[in-house]
Amino acid sequence: MRPSDVERVTVCEAVGRYTEMIRAKAATGALAASTAEVYIRDVHTFAELAGGEGVLDDLDGADVDEVLLRFAHKPDGRRRDGGPPAGAGPRQSGSSQARFLRSLSAFFRYAAVAGWVQLNPMEAVTLRPKVRGGLRAERRALTAEQADGLVGAARGLAEAAPDPARRRDQRTELRDALIVLLLAAVGPRVSELTRADVEDFYVNGGVRYWRIFGKGGRTRDVPLPGAVARVLEVYLAEGRRALDRGREPKALLLSWRGRRLARGDVQGVIDRVLERVDPRARRGVTPHGLRHTTATHLLAAATDMDAVRRVLGHSDLSTLGRYRDELPGELEAAMRVHPLLGRDDPG
């Protein structure tokens, strides 16, 4: 589905239409009345927590994660005391959290079929229900070995000679390499990546910057690592020119038809690059997972937290906690270079 096919309805509008559909199913007996009541209550709670005036298609996995966390700490209306006091942990039971997640999954499946969202954000949600304790974050970040394999494959793809057997407008290697490198190095939201225009990339003081237009009308200027900037230059000079048919003069990333690349196509690009990675270091990953990977490895390298926040485009430092995954051996590595004791003697 191309972006032009998506109906940009607000969250409230989508919830209202979905509610009508659920009530119609209940009236015909296709859905139990008690089940319909739960679905309707949950999607209205979702609209309340997500902000009803926002456009549904603008929500990504991180936004849904935030809603799920807010729901977990929402007072339980079935109890007089509202559940545990604020700050004492989740106030909703684990079963209620899992039910709410199922309700949102059903809602977004319908939204995808109805054409209200181009990409189902539930596919990028990192919270999963557990038997006890409610929702828990699922590790999404690639390990250093896995990330190195993917980045190495992307760089190799950018340096490879074009396949003479393929038509000029089907040679997408440079574009695919650039997509993976931007996702891994900068960690943009997939919507920020596909909305990027050529003019958003500029040079200042010899450094190539990307002006990213993010959520809430906020912009951020992020410097690109040299290796990524070099691939960008080659893509603009050669790769994009091969795909350009004059239909999208501003868009950075083009499909082989010359249209702006759709959000739903980005996963396919990542999967193609993954096929070039050694199977021993290969692990499937989503665009949202690469955003987690960027945050995790920048923070593990002791990069200033506020700098990481600015790279990712978060308004609050506390949000970084959702993107910080544990890496194998990171505690041992941290203690080997303890700032108070100096680096251990390797012997």
Coordinates of C-alpha atoms in Angstrom, one line a residue:
M1 CA 0.0 0.0 0.0
R2 CA 1.4 3.4 -1.0
P3 CA 1.2 6.3 1.4
S4 CA -1.4 8.0 -0.8
D5 CA -3.7 5.1 -0.2
V6 CA -3.8 5.6 3.6
E7 CA -6.7 7.5 5.0
R8 CA -5.2 9.9 7.6
V9 CA -8.0 9.5 10.3
T10 CA -7.5 10.7 13.8
V11 CA -7.3 8.2 16.7
C12 CA -10.8 9.3 17.8
E13 CA -12.2 8.8 14.3
A14 CA -10.7 5.4 14.0
V15 CA -11.9 4.3 17.4
G16 CA -15.4 5.6 16.6
R17 CA -15.6 3.7 13.4
Y18 CA -14.2 0.5 15.0
T19 CA -16.7 0.8 17.8
E20 CA -19.6 0.9 15.2
M21 CA -18.2 -2.2 13.5
I22 CA -17.9 -4.1 16.9
R23 CA -21.5 -3.1 17.9
A24 CA -22.8 -4.3 14.5
K25 CA -21.1 -7.7 14.9
A26 CA -22.5 -8.0 18.4
A27 CA -26.0 -7.1 17.1
T28 CA -25.8 -9.9 14.5
G29 CA -24.5 -12.4 17.0
A30 CA -21.1 -12.6 15.3
L31 CA -19.5 -11.4 18.5
A32 CA -20.5 -12.1 22.1
A33 CA -21.9 -9.0 23.8
S34 CA -19.4 -9.3 26.7
T35 CA -16.5 -9.6 24.3
A36 CA -17.7 -6.5 22.3
E37 CA -18.0 -4.5 25.5
V38 CA -14.3 -5.3 26.4
Y39 CA -13.1 -4.4 22.9
I40 CA -15.0 -1.1 23.0
R41 CA -13.8 -0.2 26.5
D42 CA -10.2 -1.0 25.7
V43 CA -10.1 1.0 22.4
H44 CA -11.6 4.0 24.1
T45 CA -9.0 3.8 26.8
F46 CA -6.4 3.6 24.1
A47 CA -7.7 6.8 22.6
E48 CA -7.6 8.5 26.0
L49 CA -4.0 7.4 26.6
A50 CA -2.7 8.0 23.1
G51 CA -4.3 11.3 22.5
G52 CA -7.4 11.3 20.3
E53 CA -6.5 14.2 18.1
G54 CA -3.4 12.6 16.7
V55 CA -3.3 10.8 13.3
L56 CA -3.5 7.1 13.8
D57 CA -1.0 6.3 11.0
D58 CA 1.6 8.5 12.7
L59 CA 1.8 6.2 15.7
D60 CA 4.7 3.7 15.8
G61 CA 5.7 0.9 18.1
A62 CA 7.3 3.2 20.7
D63 CA 4.0 5.1 20.9
V64 CA 2.1 1.9 21.6
D65 CA 4.7 0.8 24.1
E66 CA 4.1 4.1 25.9
V67 CA 0.3 3.6 25.9
L68 CA 0.8 0.0 27.3
L69 CA 3.0 1.3 30.1
R70 CA 0.5 4.1 30.9
F71 CA -2.3 1.5 31.0
A72 CA -0.3 -0.7 33.3
H73 CA -0.1 2.1 35.9
K74 CA -3.7 3.3 35.4
P75 CA -6.0 2.9 38.4
D76 CA -8.0 -0.2 38.2
G77 CA -11.7 0.9 38.0
R78 CA -12.9 -2.5 39.3
R79 CA -11.3 -1.9 42.7
R80 CA -12.4 0.7 45.2
D81 CA -8.8 1.5 46.1
G82 CA -7.8 1.7 42.5
G83 CA -5.1 -0.9 43.0
P84 CA -1.6 -0.4 44.4
P85 CA -0.6 3.3 45.2
A86 CA 1.1 5.3 42.5
G87 CA 4.8 4.6 42.3
A88 CA 4.4 1.2 43.8
G89 CA 4.5 -0.6 40.4
P90 CA 1.7 -1.5 38.0
R91 CA -1.8 -0.9 39.2
Q92 CA -3.4 -3.2 36.6
S93 CA -3.1 -7.0 36.9
G94 CA -1.0 -9.0 34.5
S95 CA -4.1 -10.5 33.0
S96 CA -5.7 -7.1 32.4
Q97 CA -2.5 -5.9 30.7
A98 CA -2.4 -8.9 28.4
R99 CA -6.1 -8.4 27.6
F100 CA -5.5 -4.8 26.7
L101 CA -2.6 -5.8 24.4
R102 CA -4.9 -8.3 22.7
S103 CA -7.6 -5.6 22.2
L104 CA -5.1 -3.3 20.6
S105 CA -3.8 -6.0 18.3
A106 CA -7.3 -6.7 17.1
F107 CA -7.9 -3.0 16.6
F108 CA -4.8 -2.4 14.5
R109 CA -5.3 -5.5 12.4
Y110 CA -8.7 -4.0 11.5
A111 CA -7.1 -0.6 10.9
A112 CA -4.5 -2.1 8.5
V113 CA -7.3 -3.8 6.5
A114 CA -9.4 -0.6 6.5
G115 CA -6.5 1.5 5.2
W116 CA -6.1 3.7 8.3
V117 CA -2.5 2.6 8.8
Q118 CA 0.2 1.7 6.3
L119 CA 2.3 -0.3 8.8
N120 CA 0.8 -2.1 11.8
P121 CA 2.7 -0.6 14.8
M122 CA 1.9 -3.7 16.9
E123 CA 4.7 -5.4 14.8
A124 CA 7.2 -3.1 16.5
V125 CA 5.9 -3.2 20.0
T126 CA 8.6 -4.4 22.5
L127 CA 6.3 -5.2 25.4
R128 CA 5.0 -8.8 25.7
P129 CA 2.7 -10.3 28.3
K130 CA 4.3 -12.7 30.8
V131 CA 2.6 -15.3 33.0
R132 CA 3.4 -13.3 36.1
G133 CA 4.0 -9.6 36.5
G134 CA 2.3 -8.3 33.4
L135 CA 4.1 -6.8 30.4
R136 CA 7.8 -7.0 30.1
A137 CA 10.1 -5.6 27.4
E138 CA 11.4 -8.0 24.8
R139 CA 15.0 -7.6 23.8
R140 CA 15.2 -6.0 20.4
A141 CA 18.7 -4.7 20.1
L142 CA 21.2 -6.7 18.1
T143 CA 24.4 -7.7 19.8
A144 CA 27.7 -6.2 18.7
E145 CA 28.5 -9.2 16.6
Q146 CA 25.0 -9.2 14.9
A147 CA 25.1 -5.4 14.4
D148 CA 28.6 -5.6 12.9
G149 CA 27.5 -8.3 10.5
L150 CA 24.5 -6.3 9.3
V151 CA 26.5 -3.0 8.9
G152 CA 29.3 -4.9 7.2
A153 CA 26.9 -6.4 4.8
A154 CA 25.4 -3.0 4.0
R155 CA 28.8 -1.5 3.4
G156 CA 29.8 -4.4 1.2
L157 CA 26.6 -4.0 -0.8
A158 CA 27.4 -0.3 -1.3
E159 CA 30.9 -1.1 -2.6
A160 CA 29.9 -4.0 -4.9
A161 CA 29.9 -3.5 -8.6
P162 CA 26.4 -3.1 -10.1
D163 CA 24.9 -6.3 -11.5
P164 CA 25.0 -5.8 -15.3
A165 CA 22.2 -8.4 -15.7
R166 CA 19.7 -6.1 -14.0
R167 CA 18.0 -3.1 -15.5
R168 CA 19.4 0.2 -14.5
D169 CA 16.2 1.2 -12.6
Q170 CA 16.2 -2.0 -10.7
R171 CA 19.7 -1.6 -9.2
T172 CA 18.7 -0.7 -5.6
E173 CA 21.9 -1.9 -3.9
L174 CA 23.1 1.6 -3.0
R175 CA 19.7 2.6 -1.7
D176 CA 19.3 -0.6 0.4
A177 CA 22.8 -0.1 1.9
L178 CA 22.0 3.6 2.7
I179 CA 18.7 2.6 4.4
V180 CA 20.4 0.0 6.7
L181 CA 23.3 2.3 7.5
L182 CA 21.0 5.2 8.4
L183 CA 18.8 3.0 10.6
A184 CA 21.8 1.5 12.4
A185 CA 23.8 4.7 12.8
V186 CA 21.1 7.2 13.6
G187 CA 18.1 5.1 14.7
P188 CA 15.4 7.2 13.1
R189 CA 11.7 6.2 13.2
V190 CA 10.8 4.5 10.0
S191 CA 8.4 7.3 9.2
E192 CA 11.2 9.9 9.6
L193 CA 13.3 7.8 7.2
T194 CA 10.7 7.5 4.4
R195 CA 9.7 11.2 4.7
A196 CA 13.3 12.4 4.3
D197 CA 14.0 14.7 1.3
V198 CA 17.3 15.2 -0.4
E199 CA 17.3 18.8 0.8
D200 CA 17.2 17.6 4.4
F201 CA 20.9 16.6 4.1
Y202 CA 23.4 19.5 4.2
V203 CA 27.1 20.1 4.9
N204 CA 28.3 22.4 7.7
G205 CA 32.0 22.8 8.6
G206 CA 32.8 19.8 6.4
V207 CA 30.4 17.5 8.3
R208 CA 27.3 16.1 6.6
Y209 CA 24.1 16.6 8.7
W210 CA 20.6 15.1 8.5
R211 CA 17.8 17.5 9.5
I212 CA 15.1 15.0 10.7
F213 CA 11.5 16.2 10.9
G214 CA 10.1 14.2 13.9
K215 CA 7.0 13.9 15.9
G216 CA 5.1 16.9 17.2
G217 CA 6.7 19.2 14.7
R218 CA 10.1 18.9 16.3
T219 CA 13.3 18.8 14.2
R220 CA 16.8 17.7 15.1
D221 CA 20.0 18.0 13.2
V222 CA 22.1 14.8 13.5
P223 CA 25.7 14.6 12.1
L224 CA 26.3 11.5 10.0
P225 CA 29.3 9.2 10.6
G226 CA 31.9 9.5 7.8
A227 CA 31.2 6.0 6.4
V228 CA 27.5 6.7 6.2
A229 CA 28.0 10.2 4.6
R230 CA 30.2 8.6 1.9
V231 CA 27.5 6.1 1.0
L232 CA 25.0 8.9 0.9
E233 CA 27.2 10.9 -1.5
V234 CA 27.5 8.0 -3.9
Y235 CA 23.8 7.2 -3.7
L236 CA 22.8 10.8 -4.5
A237 CA 25.3 10.8 -7.5
E238 CA 24.5 7.4 -8.9
G239 CA 21.9 5.2 -7.1
R240 CA 19.1 7.7 -6.8
R241 CA 19.7 9.0 -10.3
A242 CA 19.1 5.5 -11.7
L243 CA 15.7 5.3 -9.9
D244 CA 14.6 8.9 -10.5
R245 CA 11.8 9.3 -13.1
G246 CA 10.9 12.8 -12.1
R247 CA 7.8 11.8 -10.1
E248 CA 9.2 12.5 -6.7
P249 CA 11.8 15.3 -7.2
K250 CA 12.3 15.8 -3.4
A251 CA 12.2 12.3 -1.9
L252 CA 15.5 10.8 -0.8
L253 CA 14.5 7.2 -1.0
L254 CA 12.8 6.0 -4.2
S255 CA 11.3 2.7 -5.3
W256 CA 12.2 1.1 -8.6
R257 CA 9.0 2.8 -10.0
G258 CA 10.4 6.2 -9.0
R259 CA 7.9 6.7 -6.2
R260 CA 8.8 7.7 -2.6
L261 CA 9.6 4.5 -0.8
A262 CA 6.7 3.3 1.4
R263 CA 7.2 2.6 5.1
G264 CA 6.1 -1.0 4.5
D265 CA 9.0 -1.6 2.1
V266 CA 11.7 -0.9 4.6
Q267 CA 11.5 -4.3 6.3
G268 CA 12.0 -6.0 2.9
V269 CA 15.2 -4.0 2.4
I270 CA 16.5 -5.0 5.8
D271 CA 15.7 -8.7 5.1
R272 CA 17.6 -8.6 1.7
V273 CA 20.7 -7.1 3.4
L274 CA 20.4 -9.7 6.2
E275 CA 20.7 -12.5 3.5
R276 CA 24.3 -11.4 3.0
V277 CA 25.2 -11.8 6.6
D278 CA 27.1 -14.9 7.9
P279 CA 24.3 -17.1 9.3
R280 CA 26.3 -17.4 12.6
A281 CA 25.9 -13.7 13.2
R282 CA 22.5 -13.2 11.6
R283 CA 19.4 -12.4 13.5
G284 CA 16.1 -10.9 12.1
V285 CA 15.4 -7.4 13.1
T286 CA 12.8 -4.7 12.4
P287 CA 13.4 -1.0 11.7
H288 CA 12.3 -0.4 15.3
G289 CA 14.8 -3.0 16.5
L290 CA 17.5 -1.1 14.8
R291 CA 16.4 2.0 16.7
H292 CA 16.8 0.0 19.9
T293 CA 20.2 -1.2 18.6
T294 CA 21.4 2.4 18.1
A295 CA 20.3 3.5 21.6
T296 CA 21.7 0.4 23.3
H297 CA 25.2 0.6 21.8
L298 CA 25.6 4.3 22.1
L299 CA 24.7 4.1 25.8
A300 CA 26.9 1.0 26.3
A301 CA 29.8 3.0 24.9
A302 CA 29.2 5.6 27.6
T303 CA 27.9 8.2 25.2
D304 CA 26.3 11.1 27.0
M305 CA 22.6 10.3 27.7
D306 CA 21.4 13.7 26.6
A307 CA 23.3 13.3 23.3
V308 CA 21.6 9.9 22.7
R309 CA 18.2 11.5 23.5
R310 CA 18.8 14.2 20.9
V311 CA 19.9 11.7 18.3
L312 CA 16.8 9.6 18.7
G313 CA 14.5 12.7 19.0
H314 CA 13.0 12.0 22.5
S315 CA 11.7 14.9 24.5
D316 CA 12.4 13.2 27.8
L317 CA 15.5 11.3 29.1
S318 CA 13.3 8.8 30.9
T319 CA 12.1 7.5 27.5
L320 CA 15.6 6.1 26.9
G321 CA 14.9 3.4 29.4
R322 CA 12.6 1.6 27.0
Y323 CA 15.3 1.5 24.3
R324 CA 18.2 0.4 26.6
D325 CA 18.6 -3.4 26.3
E326 CA 21.2 -5.5 28.2
L327 CA 24.2 -6.7 26.1
P328 CA 26.2 -9.9 26.9
G329 CA 29.3 -9.1 28.8
E330 CA 28.7 -5.4 29.2
L331 CA 29.0 -5.4 33.0
E332 CA 32.3 -7.3 32.9
A333 CA 33.6 -4.8 30.2
A334 CA 32.5 -1.8 32.4
M335 CA 34.3 -3.1 35.5
R336 CA 37.5 -3.8 33.5
V337 CA 37.8 -0.1 32.8
H338 CA 36.5 1.2 36.2
P339 CA 37.1 5.0 36.3
L340 CA 38.3 4.8 39.9
L341 CA 40.7 1.9 39.5
G342 CA 41.9 2.3 35.9
R343 CA 42.1 -0.5 33.4
D344 CA 42.9 -3.9 34.8
D345 CA 46.2 -5.5 34.1
P346 CA 45.4 -8.0 31.4
G347 CA 47.7 -10.5 33.0

